[in-house]
Short mmCIF file of C-alpha atoms in Angstrom, two decimals:
data_model
loop_
_atom_site.label_atom_id
_atom_site.label_comp_id
_atom_site.label_asym_id
_atom_site.label_seq_id
_atom_site.Cartn_x
_atom_site.Cartn_y
_atom_site.Cartn_z
CA MET A 1 -14.07 79.95 19.70
CA ASN A 2 -14.48 79.11 23.31
CA SER A 3 -16.75 81.49 25.12
CA PRO A 4 -15.21 82.38 28.33
CA SER A 5 -17.23 82.01 31.40
CA LEU A 6 -17.72 84.70 33.71
CA LEU A 7 -17.19 82.25 36.58
CA ASP A 8 -13.59 81.82 35.37
CA LYS A 9 -12.03 84.56 37.31
CA PRO A 10 -8.58 85.48 36.25
CA THR A 11 -6.00 84.31 38.62
CA ASP A 12 -3.60 87.22 38.34
CA GLY A 13 -5.94 89.44 40.48
CA LYS A 14 -6.66 91.78 37.54
CA SER A 15 -10.21 92.60 36.40
CA TRP A 16 -11.71 90.58 33.63
CA PRO A 17 -10.84 92.19 30.16
CA ARG A 18 -13.75 94.19 28.86
CA ARG A 19 -13.99 92.66 25.41
CA THR A 20 -13.87 89.03 26.72
CA PHE A 21 -16.60 90.14 29.24
CA LEU A 22 -18.84 91.17 26.47
CA GLN A 23 -18.08 87.93 24.41
CA ALA A 24 -19.05 85.88 27.38
CA ALA A 25 -22.34 87.83 27.75
CA GLY A 26 -23.25 87.52 24.11
CA ALA A 27 -24.48 91.01 24.43
CA THR A 28 -25.47 93.63 21.83
CA ALA A 29 -24.13 97.11 21.94
CA ALA A 30 -27.46 98.31 23.22
CA SER A 31 -27.14 96.22 26.52
CA ALA A 32 -23.42 96.72 26.78
CA ALA A 33 -24.20 99.51 29.30
CA LEU A 34 -25.83 97.09 31.49
CA LEU A 35 -22.74 94.86 31.52
CA LEU A 36 -20.28 97.61 31.74
CA ALA A 37 -21.94 98.64 34.91
CA GLY A 38 -20.48 95.55 36.46
CA CYS A 39 -17.06 95.80 34.77
CA SER A 40 -14.84 97.99 36.85
CA ASP A 41 -11.32 98.04 38.10
CA ASP A 42 -12.49 95.93 41.02
CA PRO A 43 -10.83 92.59 40.84
CA ASP A 44 -14.18 91.01 41.76
CA PRO A 45 -16.61 91.90 38.94
CA VAL A 46 -20.30 92.27 39.99
CA PRO A 47 -22.26 89.34 38.45
CA VAL A 48 -24.54 90.53 35.71
CA ASP A 49 -27.36 88.86 33.84
CA THR A 50 -25.66 87.16 30.97
CA THR A 51 -28.87 85.48 29.60
CA LEU A 52 -30.52 88.75 28.74
CA LEU A 53 -31.08 89.58 25.08
CA THR A 54 -32.17 93.18 24.38
CA LEU A 55 -33.68 94.08 21.08
CA GLY A 56 -33.20 97.95 21.20
CA ALA A 57 -35.56 100.72 20.74
CA ASN A 58 -37.55 102.27 18.00
CA ASP A 59 -37.33 101.02 14.42
CA ILE A 60 -33.97 99.13 15.27
CA GLY A 61 -35.76 97.40 18.14
CA LEU A 62 -38.80 96.42 15.92
CA LEU A 63 -36.47 95.11 13.21
CA ASN A 64 -34.39 93.02 15.67
CA TYR A 65 -37.65 91.61 16.95
CA ALA A 66 -38.64 90.61 13.42
CA TYR A 67 -35.10 89.33 12.82
CA LEU A 68 -35.27 87.16 16.01
CA LEU A 69 -38.56 85.68 14.82
CA GLU A 70 -37.20 84.99 11.43
CA GLN A 71 -34.03 83.35 12.94
CA LEU A 72 -36.55 81.20 14.85
CA ALA A 73 -38.54 80.26 11.81
CA ALA A 74 -35.50 79.56 9.71
CA ALA A 75 -33.86 77.45 12.38
CA PHE A 76 -37.13 75.35 12.85
CA TYR A 77 -37.44 74.51 9.19
CA GLN A 78 -33.77 73.76 8.93
CA LYS A 79 -33.95 71.41 11.87
CA VAL A 80 -36.90 69.56 10.33
CA LEU A 81 -35.21 69.27 6.91
CA ASP A 82 -31.91 68.10 8.69
CA SER A 83 -34.01 65.24 10.31
CA PRO A 84 -37.24 64.79 8.55
CA PRO A 85 -39.96 62.53 10.16
CA ALA A 86 -40.21 59.00 8.51
CA ASP A 87 -43.89 59.60 7.88
CA LEU A 88 -43.71 62.57 5.54
CA GLN A 89 -45.97 62.41 2.44
CA PRO A 90 -44.99 63.03 -1.22
CA GLY A 91 -44.88 66.82 -1.58
CA ASP A 92 -44.12 67.55 2.10
CA LEU A 93 -40.28 67.93 1.57
CA ALA A 94 -40.85 70.22 -1.43
CA PHE A 95 -42.99 72.74 0.62
CA LEU A 96 -40.85 72.52 3.64
CA ASN A 97 -37.93 73.57 1.49
CA ASP A 98 -39.91 76.48 0.17
CA LEU A 99 -40.91 77.56 3.72
CA ARG A 100 -37.25 77.22 4.92
CA ASP A 101 -35.90 79.21 1.83
CA HIS A 102 -38.38 82.10 2.51
CA GLU A 103 -37.44 82.29 6.09
CA VAL A 104 -33.70 82.26 5.29
CA ILE A 105 -34.18 85.11 2.88
CA HIS A 106 -36.29 87.06 5.45
CA ARG A 107 -33.74 86.63 8.06
CA GLU A 108 -30.69 87.55 5.84
CA THR A 109 -32.69 90.61 4.57
CA LEU A 110 -33.29 91.80 8.00
CA ARG A 111 -29.65 91.08 9.21
CA PHE A 112 -28.49 93.16 6.18
CA ALA A 113 -30.85 96.00 7.00
CA LEU A 114 -29.73 95.94 10.64
CA ASP A 115 -26.14 95.86 9.79
CA THR A 116 -23.95 96.57 12.98
CA GLN A 117 -27.12 96.92 14.99
CA ALA A 118 -28.32 93.37 14.52
CA ILE A 119 -28.65 91.10 17.48
CA ILE A 120 -26.63 87.97 17.84
CA SER A 121 -27.40 84.70 15.96
CA VAL A 122 -29.42 82.82 18.56
CA THR A 123 -29.10 79.13 19.00
CA PHE A 124 -32.65 77.84 19.50
CA ASP A 125 -33.94 74.94 21.79
CA PHE A 126 -36.58 72.95 20.05
CA SER A 127 -36.58 70.14 22.64
CA THR A 128 -40.10 71.03 23.76
CA LEU A 129 -41.48 70.22 20.32
CA ASN A 130 -42.27 66.77 18.88
CA LEU A 131 -40.58 66.84 15.52
CA SER A 132 -40.39 63.07 14.96
CA THR A 133 -43.73 62.74 13.13
CA ARG A 134 -45.54 64.54 10.39
CA ALA A 135 -48.33 65.54 12.66
CA GLY A 136 -45.82 66.99 15.19
CA VAL A 137 -44.04 69.00 12.58
CA LEU A 138 -47.25 70.42 11.08
CA ALA A 139 -48.55 71.30 14.42
CA ALA A 140 -45.35 73.06 15.34
CA ALA A 141 -45.20 74.89 11.96
CA LYS A 142 -48.74 76.11 12.34
CA ARG A 143 -48.02 77.42 15.86
CA LEU A 144 -44.85 79.13 14.67
CA GLU A 145 -46.48 80.56 11.60
CA ASP A 146 -49.67 81.79 13.40
CA THR A 147 -47.49 83.40 16.14
CA GLY A 148 -45.24 85.07 13.55
CA VAL A 149 -48.22 86.58 11.63
CA ALA A 150 -49.76 87.93 14.96
CA ALA A 151 -46.37 89.29 15.86
CA TYR A 152 -46.09 91.36 12.61
CA ASN A 153 -49.61 92.49 13.01
CA GLY A 154 -48.69 93.74 16.48
CA ILE A 155 -45.97 95.98 15.41
CA LEU A 156 -46.33 97.06 11.74
CA ARG A 157 -48.05 100.29 12.52
CA LEU A 158 -45.27 101.26 14.91
CA VAL A 159 -42.44 101.34 12.34
CA SER A 160 -41.40 104.92 11.53
CA ASP A 161 -39.30 104.57 8.52
CA ALA A 162 -41.41 103.89 5.38
CA THR A 163 -38.90 101.63 3.74
CA HIS A 164 -38.64 99.48 6.84
CA GLN A 165 -42.45 99.27 7.06
CA SER A 166 -42.75 98.28 3.43
CA THR A 167 -40.27 95.62 3.72
CA LEU A 168 -41.82 94.16 6.85
CA LEU A 169 -45.18 94.44 5.33
CA LYS A 170 -44.05 92.38 2.23
CA ILE A 171 -42.53 89.73 4.54
CA SER A 172 -45.60 89.53 6.78
CA SER A 173 -47.87 88.94 3.77
CA VAL A 174 -45.91 85.78 2.90
CA GLU A 175 -45.92 84.78 6.48
CA ALA A 176 -49.79 84.89 6.37
CA ARG A 177 -49.76 82.84 3.32
CA HIS A 178 -47.55 80.35 5.10
CA SER A 179 -49.93 80.09 7.93
CA ALA A 180 -52.99 79.65 5.78
CA PHE A 181 -51.10 77.06 3.70
CA ILE A 182 -50.07 74.94 6.66
CA ARG A 183 -53.67 75.13 7.97
CA ASP A 184 -54.82 73.84 4.52
CA VAL A 185 -52.34 71.03 4.70
CA LEU A 186 -53.50 70.14 8.24
CA THR A 187 -57.27 70.34 7.44
CA PRO A 188 -57.88 70.11 3.62
CA ALA A 189 -61.52 69.24 4.00
CA ALA A 190 -62.59 72.04 6.32
CA GLY A 191 -61.26 75.51 5.59
CA THR A 192 -59.31 76.77 8.58
CA PHE A 193 -57.18 79.36 6.71
CA ALA A 194 -59.04 82.21 8.25
CA THR A 195 -60.93 81.03 11.20
CA ASP A 196 -59.65 81.41 14.69
CA VAL A 197 -56.76 83.61 13.54
CA VAL A 198 -59.17 86.26 12.21
CA VAL A 199 -60.98 88.31 14.93
CA ASN A 200 -63.25 91.17 15.69
CA ALA A 201 -61.91 93.95 17.74
CA SER A 202 -64.44 96.73 17.86
CA PRO A 203 -64.52 98.81 15.69
CA LEU A 204 -62.35 96.49 13.54
CA LEU A 205 -64.04 93.48 11.92
CA SER A 206 -62.57 90.26 10.50
CA VAL A 207 -58.88 91.52 11.16
CA ALA A 208 -55.91 89.37 11.74
CA ALA A 209 -55.20 88.45 15.28
CA SER A 210 -52.52 90.61 16.80
CA LEU A 211 -50.00 89.98 19.81
CA THR A 212 -47.75 92.33 21.46
CA PRO A 213 -44.10 91.62 21.60
CA ALA A 214 -44.37 90.76 25.35
CA GLN A 215 -47.11 88.05 24.52
CA VAL A 216 -45.19 86.73 21.48
CA ILE A 217 -41.91 86.36 23.53
CA THR A 218 -43.97 84.64 26.32
CA GLU A 219 -45.43 82.19 23.86
CA THR A 220 -42.02 81.35 22.32
CA ALA A 221 -39.87 81.70 25.44
CA PRO A 222 -38.82 78.02 25.64
CA PHE A 223 -37.13 78.31 22.27
CA TYR A 224 -34.68 80.99 23.37
CA LEU A 225 -33.50 79.22 26.61
CA PRO A 226 -31.19 79.94 28.27
CA LEU A 227 -31.64 83.45 26.83
CA ARG A 228 -34.41 85.62 27.91
CA VAL A 229 -35.58 88.30 25.40
CA TYR A 230 -36.22 91.98 26.75
CA THR A 231 -38.89 93.63 25.01
CA ASP A 232 -39.69 96.71 27.23
CA SER A 233 -37.60 98.98 25.18
CA LEU A 234 -39.81 98.43 22.03
CA PRO A 235 -42.29 101.13 20.95
CA THR A 236 -45.84 100.47 22.09
CA ALA A 237 -47.96 103.21 20.61
CA MET B 1 -42.64 75.34 31.49
CA ASN B 2 -46.14 76.68 31.08
CA LEU B 3 -46.71 77.22 27.36
CA PHE B 4 -49.58 79.73 26.79
CA SER B 5 -51.81 78.70 23.97
CA LEU B 6 -52.01 81.10 21.22
CA LEU B 7 -55.79 80.89 21.14
CA GLN B 8 -55.94 81.90 24.69
CA HIS B 9 -54.13 85.07 23.91
CA LEU B 10 -56.42 85.60 20.95
CA SER B 11 -59.45 85.36 22.82
CA GLU B 12 -58.31 87.94 25.31
CA ALA B 13 -59.61 91.51 24.70
CA ASP B 14 -57.69 93.27 22.04
CA THR B 15 -56.85 96.60 23.51
CA SER B 16 -54.88 97.98 20.57
CA ALA B 17 -58.01 99.22 18.78
CA SER B 18 -60.17 100.20 21.55
CA ALA B 19 -60.00 103.98 20.96
CA PRO B 20 -63.32 105.64 19.97
CA ARG B 21 -64.10 105.45 16.27
CA ARG B 22 -63.60 109.21 15.87
CA ALA B 23 -59.97 108.91 16.97
CA LEU B 24 -59.31 106.68 13.98
CA LEU B 25 -60.46 109.44 11.75
CA ARG B 26 -58.81 112.70 12.89
CA GLN B 27 -56.81 113.12 9.71
CA LEU B 28 -59.29 111.85 7.31
CA GLY B 29 -61.19 114.98 6.97
CA GLN B 30 -58.15 117.31 6.59
CA ALA B 31 -58.42 119.05 3.31
CA GLY B 32 -55.28 118.82 1.35
CA ALA B 33 -53.53 116.46 3.79
CA ARG B 34 -50.72 114.65 2.09
CA SER B 35 -49.11 111.56 3.28
CA LEU B 36 -46.59 110.39 0.69
CA ALA B 37 -43.81 107.89 1.71
CA ALA B 38 -40.94 109.07 -0.38
CA GLY B 39 -39.13 105.72 -0.02
CA LEU B 40 -41.99 103.66 -1.43
CA PRO B 41 -41.11 103.23 -5.08
CA LEU B 42 -37.58 102.19 -4.12
CA ALA B 43 -38.80 99.71 -1.55
CA LEU B 44 -40.99 98.07 -4.24
CA GLY B 45 -37.93 97.47 -6.23
CA ILE B 46 -39.23 99.55 -9.09
CA ALA B 47 -37.61 102.77 -10.40
CA ALA B 48 -39.38 105.99 -9.19
CA PRO B 49 -40.05 108.27 -12.33
CA ALA B 50 -42.27 111.19 -11.54
CA GLN B 51 -45.42 109.59 -12.91
CA ALA B 52 -45.15 106.70 -10.49
CA ARG B 53 -45.41 108.94 -7.47
CA THR B 54 -48.90 109.93 -6.34
CA ASN B 55 -50.07 112.25 -3.83
CA ASP B 56 -53.02 110.14 -2.44
CA THR B 57 -54.69 111.43 0.85
CA VAL B 58 -55.95 109.17 3.59
CA LEU B 59 -59.37 109.78 2.12
CA ASP B 60 -58.38 108.60 -1.32
CA ALA B 61 -56.72 105.29 0.15
CA ILE B 62 -59.82 104.38 2.11
CA THR B 63 -62.20 105.13 -0.79
CA LEU B 64 -60.16 102.88 -3.09
CA LEU B 65 -59.98 100.09 -0.48
CA LEU B 66 -63.69 100.39 0.06
CA LYS B 67 -64.32 99.87 -3.75
CA LEU B 68 -61.88 96.97 -3.68
CA GLU B 69 -63.75 95.32 -0.86
CA ASP B 70 -67.23 96.08 -2.32
CA LEU B 71 -65.91 94.35 -5.50
CA GLN B 72 -64.86 91.19 -3.66
CA VAL B 73 -68.24 91.17 -1.77
CA ALA B 74 -69.98 91.40 -5.03
CA PHE B 75 -67.80 88.70 -6.51
CA TYR B 76 -68.57 86.22 -3.78
CA SER B 77 -72.18 87.10 -3.63
CA GLN B 78 -72.74 86.61 -7.27
CA ALA B 79 -70.77 83.40 -7.02
CA LEU B 80 -72.88 82.13 -4.21
CA ALA B 81 -76.03 82.98 -6.35
CA ALA B 82 -74.68 80.89 -9.29
CA PRO B 83 -75.88 77.30 -9.33
CA THR B 84 -72.50 75.87 -10.66
CA ILE B 85 -70.39 77.66 -8.14
CA SER B 86 -72.62 77.59 -5.17
CA SER B 87 -72.94 73.72 -5.45
CA ALA B 88 -69.06 73.36 -5.49
CA SER B 89 -67.31 71.53 -2.64
CA PHE B 90 -65.83 74.68 -1.38
CA GLN B 91 -69.08 76.66 -0.90
CA ALA B 92 -68.36 77.00 2.93
CA ASP B 93 -65.20 78.65 1.91
CA LEU B 94 -67.10 81.26 -0.26
CA THR B 95 -69.35 82.05 2.62
CA LEU B 96 -66.47 82.79 4.91
CA LEU B 97 -64.72 84.71 2.29
CA GLN B 98 -67.86 86.77 1.60
CA THR B 99 -68.42 87.50 5.32
CA GLN B 100 -65.00 88.64 5.88
CA GLN B 101 -64.95 90.94 2.81
CA GLN B 102 -68.34 92.30 3.83
CA ASN B 103 -66.99 93.03 7.32
CA HIS B 104 -63.97 94.87 5.77
CA ALA B 105 -66.30 96.92 3.51
CA SER B 106 -68.55 97.77 6.44
CA PHE B 107 -65.50 99.14 8.50
CA LEU B 108 -64.23 101.14 5.65
CA ARG B 109 -67.68 102.57 4.73
CA GLN B 110 -68.27 103.51 8.42
CA THR B 111 -64.81 104.98 8.51
CA LEU B 112 -65.85 107.43 5.71
CA ARG B 113 -69.29 108.03 7.24
CA ASP B 114 -67.72 108.92 10.68
CA ALA B 115 -65.40 111.29 9.07
CA GLY B 116 -68.11 113.16 7.27
CA ALA B 117 -66.61 112.14 3.89
CA ALA B 118 -68.72 111.33 0.88
CA VAL B 119 -69.46 107.58 0.58
CA PRO B 120 -69.37 106.61 -3.08
CA THR B 121 -72.47 104.96 -4.61
CA LEU B 122 -72.01 101.21 -4.64
CA PRO B 123 -71.11 100.31 -8.25
CA THR B 124 -72.66 97.45 -10.20
CA PHE B 125 -69.83 94.89 -10.72
CA ASP B 126 -69.60 92.89 -13.86
CA PHE B 127 -67.04 90.06 -13.56
CA SER B 128 -67.05 89.18 -17.36
CA GLY B 129 -65.27 92.39 -17.86
CA GLN B 130 -67.81 93.76 -20.28
CA ARG B 131 -68.69 96.52 -17.82
CA GLY B 132 -72.50 95.79 -18.38
CA ASN B 133 -72.29 96.35 -22.13
CA ALA B 134 -72.78 93.43 -24.48
CA ALA B 135 -70.85 95.24 -27.17
CA ASN B 136 -67.68 94.95 -25.02
CA PRO B 137 -65.47 91.84 -25.28
CA VAL B 138 -65.73 89.18 -22.61
CA LEU B 139 -62.45 89.22 -20.75
CA PHE B 140 -63.25 86.58 -18.17
CA PRO B 141 -65.43 83.91 -19.73
CA ASN B 142 -67.67 81.45 -17.73
CA VAL B 143 -66.68 82.97 -14.45
CA PHE B 144 -69.85 81.82 -12.70
CA THR B 145 -70.60 78.81 -14.89
CA ASP B 146 -67.28 76.94 -14.77
CA VAL B 147 -65.52 76.24 -11.47
CA ASN B 148 -62.02 76.42 -12.99
CA SER B 149 -62.62 79.83 -14.60
CA PHE B 150 -64.19 81.06 -11.30
CA LEU B 151 -61.20 79.98 -9.21
CA GLN B 152 -58.76 81.57 -11.74
CA LEU B 153 -60.34 84.91 -11.27
CA ALA B 154 -60.87 84.47 -7.59
CA GLN B 155 -57.18 83.78 -7.02
CA GLN B 156 -56.16 86.87 -9.14
CA LEU B 157 -58.62 89.16 -7.21
CA GLU B 158 -57.38 87.95 -3.81
CA ASP B 159 -53.74 88.26 -4.85
CA ALA B 160 -54.37 91.69 -6.27
CA SER B 161 -56.25 92.55 -3.21
CA ALA B 162 -53.37 91.92 -0.87
CA ALA B 163 -51.07 93.90 -3.37
CA ILE B 164 -53.43 96.79 -3.54
CA TYR B 165 -53.57 97.11 0.29
CA LYS B 166 -49.79 97.17 0.28
CA GLY B 167 -49.88 99.97 -2.30
CA GLN B 168 -52.09 102.03 -0.19
CA ALA B 169 -50.44 101.50 3.24
CA PRO B 170 -47.96 104.26 2.98
CA PHE B 171 -50.75 106.86 2.57
CA LEU B 172 -52.02 106.08 6.04
CA ALA B 173 -48.83 106.44 7.72
CA GLY B 174 -49.82 109.51 9.73
CA ASN B 175 -52.72 107.64 11.45
CA ARG B 176 -51.56 104.65 13.43
CA LEU B 177 -54.92 103.28 14.68
CA LEU B 178 -56.29 103.45 11.20
CA LEU B 179 -53.18 101.97 9.72
CA ASP B 180 -53.42 99.13 12.25
CA GLY B 181 -56.88 98.18 11.15
CA VAL B 182 -56.01 98.33 7.48
CA LEU B 183 -52.85 96.27 7.78
CA ARG B 184 -54.66 93.70 9.80
CA MET B 185 -57.30 93.42 6.95
CA HIS B 186 -54.50 93.17 4.51
CA SER B 187 -52.99 90.22 6.48
CA VAL B 188 -56.42 88.40 6.17
CA GLU B 189 -56.45 89.09 2.32
CA ALA B 190 -53.13 87.35 2.08
CA ARG B 191 -54.64 84.24 3.88
CA HIS B 192 -57.60 84.44 1.36
CA ALA B 193 -55.10 84.54 -1.46
CA ALA B 194 -53.13 81.48 -0.26
CA HIS B 195 -56.34 79.50 0.18
CA LEU B 196 -57.67 80.23 -3.20
CA ARG B 197 -54.37 78.90 -4.63
CA THR B 198 -54.81 75.75 -2.51
CA LEU B 199 -58.25 75.40 -4.06
CA ARG B 200 -56.73 75.81 -7.57
CA ARG B 201 -54.39 73.00 -6.85
CA THR B 202 -56.95 70.70 -5.31
CA ILE B 203 -59.99 71.39 -7.46
CA SER B 204 -58.41 72.55 -10.84
CA ASN B 205 -55.27 70.52 -10.65
CA ALA B 206 -53.49 73.76 -11.38
CA ARG B 207 -49.70 73.99 -10.95
CA VAL B 208 -49.57 76.95 -8.57
CA LYS B 209 -48.04 77.43 -5.15
CA SER B 210 -49.83 79.18 -2.29
CA TRP B 211 -47.57 82.20 -2.83
CA PRO B 212 -46.99 83.83 -6.23
CA SER B 213 -44.11 82.10 -7.96
CA ARG B 214 -42.29 82.12 -11.28
CA ALA B 215 -43.04 78.42 -11.10
CA ASP B 216 -46.83 78.90 -11.34
CA ALA B 217 -48.70 78.00 -14.50
CA ALA B 218 -50.04 81.18 -16.20
CA VAL B 219 -53.74 81.85 -15.93
CA SER B 220 -55.74 81.56 -19.06
CA ALA B 221 -57.67 84.82 -18.63
CA ALA B 222 -55.35 87.38 -16.97
CA ILE B 223 -56.28 90.55 -15.30
CA GLN B 224 -54.05 93.31 -16.96
CA VAL B 225 -53.05 96.51 -15.27
CA PRO B 226 -50.90 99.31 -16.57
CA THR B 227 -47.20 98.58 -16.63
CA GLN B 228 -45.13 100.33 -13.93
CA PRO B 229 -43.08 102.23 -14.49
CA ALA B 230 -45.34 103.46 -17.28
CA THR B 231 -44.18 102.88 -20.85
CA ASN B 232 -44.50 105.15 -23.91
CA PRO B 233 -46.82 104.11 -25.58
CA ALA B 234 -48.70 102.86 -22.64
CA SER B 235 -48.90 99.13 -22.07
CA THR B 236 -50.53 96.59 -19.76
CA THR B 237 -49.16 93.54 -17.91
CA SER B 238 -50.22 90.82 -15.71
CA ILE B 239 -50.71 91.51 -11.99
CA TYR B 240 -47.95 88.96 -11.38
CA THR B 241 -45.26 90.80 -13.30
CA ALA B 242 -44.25 92.77 -10.14
CA GLU B 243 -44.22 89.59 -8.11
CA ALA B 244 -41.22 88.33 -10.12
CA ASN B 245 -39.19 91.08 -8.54
CA GLU B 246 -35.93 90.05 -6.89
CA VAL B 247 -34.72 93.48 -5.87
CA GLN B 248 -35.22 94.64 -2.34
CA ILE B 249 -33.79 97.92 -1.10
CA MET B 250 -33.43 98.88 2.44
CA SER B 251 -33.63 102.20 4.11
CA GLY B 252 -30.71 104.48 3.04
CA SER B 253 -30.93 103.15 -0.52
CA ARG B 254 -28.94 100.05 0.40
CA LEU B 255 -29.65 97.19 -2.14
CA VAL B 256 -29.65 93.81 -0.44
CA PRO B 257 -26.73 91.76 -2.08
CA TYR B 258 -28.57 88.46 -2.26
CA ALA B 259 -26.03 86.98 -4.61
CA THR B 260 -23.31 87.20 -1.90
CA LEU B 261 -25.61 86.66 1.06
CA LEU B 262 -27.42 83.48 -0.06
CA THR B 263 -24.40 81.20 -0.44
CA GLY B 264 -23.16 77.99 1.32
CA ASP B 265 -25.57 76.98 3.98
CA LYS B 266 -27.80 79.93 3.00
CA THR B 267 -28.32 78.81 -0.60
CA VAL B 268 -31.92 78.87 -1.63
CA GLN B 269 -33.93 77.55 -4.70
CA SER B 270 -34.03 79.73 -7.78
CA ASN B 271 -37.50 80.83 -7.38
CA ALA B 272 -37.41 81.46 -3.66
CA LEU B 273 -36.15 85.02 -3.69
CA ALA B 274 -39.06 86.36 -5.74
CA GLU B 275 -41.54 84.06 -3.67
CA ALA B 276 -40.23 85.45 -0.31
CA PHE B 277 -41.72 88.89 -0.83
CA ASP B 278 -45.38 89.84 -1.74
CA GLU B 279 -45.16 93.04 -3.81
CA ALA B 280 -47.48 96.01 -4.02
CA LEU B 281 -49.68 97.24 -6.89
CA THR B 282 -49.74 101.10 -7.26
CA THR B 283 -52.80 103.27 -7.12
CA SER B 284 -52.73 103.61 -10.83
CA GLN B 285 -52.80 99.85 -11.14
CA ALA B 286 -55.36 99.42 -8.57
CA THR B 287 -57.66 101.93 -10.06
CA ALA B 288 -57.42 100.38 -13.46
CA LEU B 289 -58.19 96.93 -12.13
CA LEU B 290 -61.15 98.16 -10.17
CA ASN B 291 -62.41 99.86 -13.40
CA ILE B 292 -62.30 96.69 -15.30
CA PHE B 293 -65.24 95.34 -13.34
CA GLY B 294 -67.05 98.42 -12.17
#
């Protein structure tokens, strides 16, 4: 399906059809209000930000945030498996398939949980990563897994629904295993499974590093381009 | 595009837990406070008969987690005092693990103290399973004299630790600061568990993944916990029985239809569904496990 561009004004002088307007923007229902503000009977619609991806508020926002990160992780491993580096070692493809499978399952679980309130399926841009070598793939995997774990740790306490929290907790536990595993693959001789990613934050001791959604989105911003992810609506306390 | 390094973020002051210690504990001392997550049994993919539900307080949960951490401290301390284990190639790992478990125990113990709650006496832990009584059977032979036996028990204890934390998390739902600390300790336990499995592969040549999998080779000396839901007569099962679960239920009692979702380009390997989620151990299972050793 060709996505209509907002620059393609209708030539009959009528306003842009509302439904097509939303398709072009790739918006969620939550951000529809922003776009509809520019969708009037005026034949010249007000230009709106078509690159903004909003996650929503409360538990839905938090689930969409997790869903976005699982989309990112699944897309990353799928891309690696679609074009694996030539210097992979025996056993690498097996664990890359495992990691990919887990992320796909996480992603589909969250999409099902979100139902009609799920954000779009994002097309990711991995051009800033070097995925042509084993070292490049592992470095990227480590960075993504570390970020994902810190992201979950940043929001788990904020989830209101007990079932949602339990599901995210079970997923986050596996992501922590992924991170430790990749670190073990990268540095088998020296244990880095729980070094710089475990921090003291008085009065907490030896706890997992934690990042806010804003920090995570900043860290991963290149992957969403041209989209920009809006996190201000998420719970913070 | 300026890519911020993750480590730069990590080194910045963490403001999420900067509240005074007493703010963490305001519900700990409330007599009779109940914090039961009604959705928990369904989310675990197990049925919810009456006997599977507990009414644990925040105090109960912290006390149980403290015993768990004290057990792990004792485990690594005894290992580091044992010539065979302390001279193994992974000794630095044991020191790191011991330090982190000690830090977890310190935080939990201080949490109880600050709340004016009773701090339990530190038990003497016996990792042979004999509970200090030579007349009892040895459940875990050669734990500190054989590296492979040590690693088997270490893996189980770390896997169980992560699962026990998950089982207790719902009882802390009313105290977000405390829950944040506990869940971030849980995350570290999951890292420990993954690494112990790496060690079992590299040191013991064991066929295990870094996440519990139905493809894992069985351990020779298995920790046994009460079967959940409870059976009549009562029975015990491996801590890994729950990990084979493939049922996930979302809020609103919505069963995730994996058979129809994971098709086409979303097809996964046969063990992946059970692997993708780490499951919880219940309070009953956790208490039984802790009682095996102390």
